[in-house]
mmCIF file of C-alpha atoms in Angstrom:
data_model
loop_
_atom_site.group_PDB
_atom_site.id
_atom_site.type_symbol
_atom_site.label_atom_id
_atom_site.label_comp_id
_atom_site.label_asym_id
_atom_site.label_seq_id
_atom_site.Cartn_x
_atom_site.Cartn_y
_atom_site.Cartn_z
ATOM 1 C CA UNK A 11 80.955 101.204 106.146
ATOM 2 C CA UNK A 12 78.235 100.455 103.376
ATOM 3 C CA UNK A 13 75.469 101.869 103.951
ATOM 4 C CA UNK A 14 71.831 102.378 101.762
ATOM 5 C CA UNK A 15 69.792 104.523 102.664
ATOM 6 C CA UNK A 16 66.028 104.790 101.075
ATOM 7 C CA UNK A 17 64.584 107.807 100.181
ATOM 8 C CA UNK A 18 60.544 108.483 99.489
ATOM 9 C CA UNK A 19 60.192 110.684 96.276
ATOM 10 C CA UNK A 20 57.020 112.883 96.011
ATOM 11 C CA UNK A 21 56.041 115.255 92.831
ATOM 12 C CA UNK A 22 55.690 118.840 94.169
ATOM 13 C CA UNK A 23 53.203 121.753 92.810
ATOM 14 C CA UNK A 24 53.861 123.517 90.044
ATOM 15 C CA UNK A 25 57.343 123.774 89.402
ATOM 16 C CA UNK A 26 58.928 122.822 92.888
ATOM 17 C CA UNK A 27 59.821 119.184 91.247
ATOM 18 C CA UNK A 28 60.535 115.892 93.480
ATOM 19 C CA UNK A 29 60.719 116.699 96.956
ATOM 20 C CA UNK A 30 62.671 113.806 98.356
ATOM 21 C CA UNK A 31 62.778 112.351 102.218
ATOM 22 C CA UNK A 32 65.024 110.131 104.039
ATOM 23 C CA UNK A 33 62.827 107.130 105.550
ATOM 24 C CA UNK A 34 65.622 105.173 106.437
ATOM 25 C CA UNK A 35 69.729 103.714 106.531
ATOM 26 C CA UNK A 36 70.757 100.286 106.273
ATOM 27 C CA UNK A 37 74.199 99.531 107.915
ATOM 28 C CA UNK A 38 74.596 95.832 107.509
ATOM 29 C CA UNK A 39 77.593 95.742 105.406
ATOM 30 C CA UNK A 40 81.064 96.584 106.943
ATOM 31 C CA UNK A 41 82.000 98.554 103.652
ATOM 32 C CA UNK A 42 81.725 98.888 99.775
ATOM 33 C CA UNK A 43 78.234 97.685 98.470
ATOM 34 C CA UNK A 44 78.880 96.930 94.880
ATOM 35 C CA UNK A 45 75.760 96.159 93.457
ATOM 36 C CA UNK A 46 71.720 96.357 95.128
ATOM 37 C CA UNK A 47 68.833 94.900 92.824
ATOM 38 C CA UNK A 48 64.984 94.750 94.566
ATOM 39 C CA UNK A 49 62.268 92.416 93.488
ATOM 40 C CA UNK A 50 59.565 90.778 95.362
ATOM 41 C CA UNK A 51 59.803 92.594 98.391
ATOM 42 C CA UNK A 52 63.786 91.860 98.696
ATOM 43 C CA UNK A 53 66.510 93.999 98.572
ATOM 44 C CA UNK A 54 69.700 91.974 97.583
ATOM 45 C CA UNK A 55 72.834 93.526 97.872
ATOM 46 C CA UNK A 56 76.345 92.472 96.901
ATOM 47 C CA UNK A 57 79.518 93.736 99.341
ATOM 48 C CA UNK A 58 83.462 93.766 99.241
ATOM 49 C CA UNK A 59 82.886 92.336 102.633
ATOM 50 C CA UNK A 60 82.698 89.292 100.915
ATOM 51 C CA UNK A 61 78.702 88.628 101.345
ATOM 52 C CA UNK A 62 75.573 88.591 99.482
ATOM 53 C CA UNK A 63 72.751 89.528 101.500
ATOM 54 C CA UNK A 64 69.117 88.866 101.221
ATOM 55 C CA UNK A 65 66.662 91.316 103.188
ATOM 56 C CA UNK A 66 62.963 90.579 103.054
ATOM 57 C CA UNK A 67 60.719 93.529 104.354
ATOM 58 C CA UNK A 68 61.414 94.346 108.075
ATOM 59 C CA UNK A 69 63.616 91.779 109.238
ATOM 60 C CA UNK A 70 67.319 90.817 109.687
ATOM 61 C CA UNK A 71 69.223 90.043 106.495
ATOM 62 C CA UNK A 72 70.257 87.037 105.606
ATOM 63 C CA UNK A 73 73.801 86.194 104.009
ATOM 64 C CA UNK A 74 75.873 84.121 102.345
ATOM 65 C CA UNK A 75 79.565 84.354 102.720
ATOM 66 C CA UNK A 76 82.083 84.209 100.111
ATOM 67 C CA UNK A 77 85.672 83.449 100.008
ATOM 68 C CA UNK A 78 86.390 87.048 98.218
ATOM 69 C CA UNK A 79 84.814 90.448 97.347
ATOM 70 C CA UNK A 80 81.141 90.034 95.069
ATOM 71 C CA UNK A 81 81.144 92.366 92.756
ATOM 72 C CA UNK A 82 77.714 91.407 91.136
ATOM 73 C CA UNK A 83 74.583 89.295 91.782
ATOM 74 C CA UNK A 84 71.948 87.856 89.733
ATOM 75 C CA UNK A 85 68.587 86.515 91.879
ATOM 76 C CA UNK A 86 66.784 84.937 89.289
ATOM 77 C CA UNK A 87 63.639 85.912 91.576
ATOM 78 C CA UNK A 88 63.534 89.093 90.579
ATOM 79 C CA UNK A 89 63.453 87.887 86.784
ATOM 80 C CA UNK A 90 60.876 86.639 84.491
ATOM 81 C CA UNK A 91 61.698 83.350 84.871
ATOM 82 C CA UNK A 92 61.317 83.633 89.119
ATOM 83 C CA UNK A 93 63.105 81.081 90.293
ATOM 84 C CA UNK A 94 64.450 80.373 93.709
ATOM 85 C CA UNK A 95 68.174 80.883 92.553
ATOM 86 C CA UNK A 96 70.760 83.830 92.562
ATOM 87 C CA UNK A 97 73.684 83.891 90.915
ATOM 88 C CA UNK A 98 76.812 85.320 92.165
ATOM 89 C CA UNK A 99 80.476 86.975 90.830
ATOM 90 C CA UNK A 100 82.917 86.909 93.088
ATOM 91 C CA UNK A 101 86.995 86.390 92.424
ATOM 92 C CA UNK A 102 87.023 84.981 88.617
ATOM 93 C CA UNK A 103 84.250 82.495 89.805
ATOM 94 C CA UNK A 104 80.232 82.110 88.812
ATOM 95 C CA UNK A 105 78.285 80.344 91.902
ATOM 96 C CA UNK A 106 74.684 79.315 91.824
ATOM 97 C CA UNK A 107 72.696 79.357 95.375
ATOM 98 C CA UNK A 108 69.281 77.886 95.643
ATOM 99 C CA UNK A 109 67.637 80.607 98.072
ATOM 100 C CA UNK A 110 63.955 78.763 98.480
ATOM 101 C CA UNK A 111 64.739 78.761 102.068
ATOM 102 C CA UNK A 112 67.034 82.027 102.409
ATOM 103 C CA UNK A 113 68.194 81.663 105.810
ATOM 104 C CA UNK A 114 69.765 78.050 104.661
ATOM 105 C CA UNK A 115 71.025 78.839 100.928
ATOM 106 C CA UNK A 116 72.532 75.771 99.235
ATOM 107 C CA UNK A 117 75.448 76.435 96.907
ATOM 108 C CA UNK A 118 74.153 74.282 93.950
ATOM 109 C CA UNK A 119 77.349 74.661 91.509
ATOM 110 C CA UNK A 120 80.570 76.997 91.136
ATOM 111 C CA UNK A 121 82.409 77.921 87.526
ATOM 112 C CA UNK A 122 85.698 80.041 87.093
ATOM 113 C CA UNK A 123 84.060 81.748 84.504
ATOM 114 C CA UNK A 124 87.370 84.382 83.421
ATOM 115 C CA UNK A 125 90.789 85.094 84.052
ATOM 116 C CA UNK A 126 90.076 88.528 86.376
ATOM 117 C CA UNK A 127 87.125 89.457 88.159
ATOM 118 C CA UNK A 128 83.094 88.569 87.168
ATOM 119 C CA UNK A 129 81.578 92.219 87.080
ATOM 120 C CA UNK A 130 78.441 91.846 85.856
ATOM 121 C CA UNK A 131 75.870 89.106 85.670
ATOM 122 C CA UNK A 132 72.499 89.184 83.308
ATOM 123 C CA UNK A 133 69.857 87.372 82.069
ATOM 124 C CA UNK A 134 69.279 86.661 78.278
ATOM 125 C CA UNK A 135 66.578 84.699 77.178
ATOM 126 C CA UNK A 136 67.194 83.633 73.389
ATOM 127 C CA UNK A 137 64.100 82.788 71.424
ATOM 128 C CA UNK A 138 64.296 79.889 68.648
ATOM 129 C CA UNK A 139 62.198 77.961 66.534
ATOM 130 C CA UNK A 140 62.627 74.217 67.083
ATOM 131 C CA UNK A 141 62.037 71.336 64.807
ATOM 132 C CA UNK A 142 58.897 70.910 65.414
ATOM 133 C CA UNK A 143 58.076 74.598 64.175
ATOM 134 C CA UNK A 144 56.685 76.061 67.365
ATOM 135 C CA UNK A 145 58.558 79.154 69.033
ATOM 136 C CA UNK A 146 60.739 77.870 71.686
ATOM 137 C CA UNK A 147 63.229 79.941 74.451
ATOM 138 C CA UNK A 148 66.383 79.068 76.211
ATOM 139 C CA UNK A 149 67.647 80.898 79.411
ATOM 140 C CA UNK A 150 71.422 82.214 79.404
ATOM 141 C CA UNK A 151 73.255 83.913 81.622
ATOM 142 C CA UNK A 152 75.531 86.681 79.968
ATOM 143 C CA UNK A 153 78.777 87.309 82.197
ATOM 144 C CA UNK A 154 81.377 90.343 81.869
ATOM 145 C CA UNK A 155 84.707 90.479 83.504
ATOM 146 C CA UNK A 156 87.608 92.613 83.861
ATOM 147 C CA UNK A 157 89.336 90.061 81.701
ATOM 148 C CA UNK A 158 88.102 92.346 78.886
ATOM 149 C CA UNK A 159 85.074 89.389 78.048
ATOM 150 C CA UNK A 160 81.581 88.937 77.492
ATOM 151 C CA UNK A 161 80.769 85.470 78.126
ATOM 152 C CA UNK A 162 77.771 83.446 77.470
ATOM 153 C CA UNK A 163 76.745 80.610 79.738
ATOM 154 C CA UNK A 164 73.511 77.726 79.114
ATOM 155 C CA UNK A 165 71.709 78.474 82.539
ATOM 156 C CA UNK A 166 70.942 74.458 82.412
ATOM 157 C CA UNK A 167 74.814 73.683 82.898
ATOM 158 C CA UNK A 168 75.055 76.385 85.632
ATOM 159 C CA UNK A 169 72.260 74.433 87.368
ATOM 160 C CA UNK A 170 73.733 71.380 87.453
ATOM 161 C CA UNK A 171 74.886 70.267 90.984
ATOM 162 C CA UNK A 172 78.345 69.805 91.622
ATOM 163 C CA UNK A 173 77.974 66.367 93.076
ATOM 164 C CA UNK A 174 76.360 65.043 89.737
ATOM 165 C CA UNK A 175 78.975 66.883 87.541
ATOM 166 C CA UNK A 176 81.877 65.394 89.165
ATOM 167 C CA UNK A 177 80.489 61.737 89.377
ATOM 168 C CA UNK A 178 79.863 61.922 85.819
ATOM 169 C CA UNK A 179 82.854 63.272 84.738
ATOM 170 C CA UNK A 180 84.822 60.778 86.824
ATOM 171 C CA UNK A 181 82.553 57.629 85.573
ATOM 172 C CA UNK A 182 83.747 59.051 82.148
ATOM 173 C CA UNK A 183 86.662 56.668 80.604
ATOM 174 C CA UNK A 184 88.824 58.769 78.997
ATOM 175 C CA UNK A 185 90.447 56.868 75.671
ATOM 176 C CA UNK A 186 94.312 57.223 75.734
ATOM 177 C CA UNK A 187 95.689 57.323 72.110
ATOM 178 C CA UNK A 188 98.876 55.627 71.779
ATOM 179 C CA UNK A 189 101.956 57.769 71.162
ATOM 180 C CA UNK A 190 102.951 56.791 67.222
ATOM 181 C CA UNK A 191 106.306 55.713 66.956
ATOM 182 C CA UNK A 192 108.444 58.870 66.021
ATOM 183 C CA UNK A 193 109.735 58.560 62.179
ATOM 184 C CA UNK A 194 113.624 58.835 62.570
ATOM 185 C CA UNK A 195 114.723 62.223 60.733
ATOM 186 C CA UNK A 196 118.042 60.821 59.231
ATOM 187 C CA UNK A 197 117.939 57.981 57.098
ATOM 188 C CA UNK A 198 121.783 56.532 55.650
ATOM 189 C CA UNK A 199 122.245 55.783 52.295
ATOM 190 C CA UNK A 200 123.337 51.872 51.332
ATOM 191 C CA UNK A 201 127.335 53.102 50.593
ATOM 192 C CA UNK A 202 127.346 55.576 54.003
ATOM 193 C CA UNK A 203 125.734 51.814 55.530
ATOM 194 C CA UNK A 204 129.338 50.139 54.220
ATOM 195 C CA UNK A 205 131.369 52.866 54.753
ATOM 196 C CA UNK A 206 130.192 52.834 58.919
ATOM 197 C CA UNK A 207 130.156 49.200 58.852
ATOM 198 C CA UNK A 208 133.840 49.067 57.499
ATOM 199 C CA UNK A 209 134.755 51.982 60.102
ATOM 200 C CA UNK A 210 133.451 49.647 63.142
ATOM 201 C CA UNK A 211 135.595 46.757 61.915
ATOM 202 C CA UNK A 212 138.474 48.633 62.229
#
């Protein structure tokens, strides 16, 4: 079973060091928690039981099921960009969840990101200077996978719903180049022209 348990950490006298205490054990997961990230009062966690879940101060968690084991999360809450989203790695996939209403999360977009399994998901926010002159930044999201990758992904794109990706790409005509005619290889000589000629007359 997966289980957390949180601990309260006090500075002793003297010497003595941290005295810790046990305050309490969460047992919501049915086994290996892989990853647990806390931010504005939530405690996400990420399971081999094939969930994500999402638990606000004293209540119930809420999940979201995946098809495989999530080996890393991402809630974009907890960031300094806060916004409603978390990002997920399970399988060789990258899915994107809008979470403003946790109990219903909306899967927003899904990208097999690698070959072999997402393991880590993080936030890099490259600064620029645009053409204008003024300081500008651009969200990415920096994936790593047992693949033996580092991948970097535009946090626009990942945003993008699925719907509107797939209607555009199928609105998209596609130009089909002819196939040039292939050049033939052997080329005859005028005499080895007569000489066949004269052997089909025969």
């Amino acid at each position: 079973m997966g289980m957390i348990k949180l601990w309260e950490l006090n500075k002793g006298d003297g010497d003595d060091g941290w005295r810790s205490s046990l305050k309490q054990e969460l047992n919501y997961h049915r086994t290996k928690i892989n990853e647990i990230l806390y931010g504005n009062g939530q405690l996400w966690t990420a399971s081999a039981d094939e969930t994500v879940q999402i638990k606000p101060t004293d209540q119930l968690p809420y999940l979201i099921a995946h098809p495989t084991t999530v080996r890393c999360i991402l809630p974009l809450s907890t960031t300094d960009l806060a916004e409603p989203y978390v990002l997920t790695g399970a399988g060789d996939m990258i899915r994107v969840y809008d979470v403003s209403s946790p109990q219903e999360p909306e899967l927003i977009s899904e990208m097999d990101a690698h070959w072999h399994d997402v393991t880590a998901l993080r936030l890099w926010v490259r600064q620029f200077v645009g053409d204008d002159g003024r300081q500008r930044v651009e969200p990415w999201i920096i994936s790593a996978s047992l693949d033996g990758t580092i991948r970097k992904w535009r946090l626009t794109e990942l945003l993008k719903p699925m719907s509107s990706v797939n209607a555009t790409s199928g609105n998209q005509e596609k130009e089909v180049e002819k196939p040039s005619e292939p050049e033939n290889p052997f080329q005859m000589s005028e005499e080895e022209e007569r000489e066949l000629a004269d052997l089909m007359d025969d």
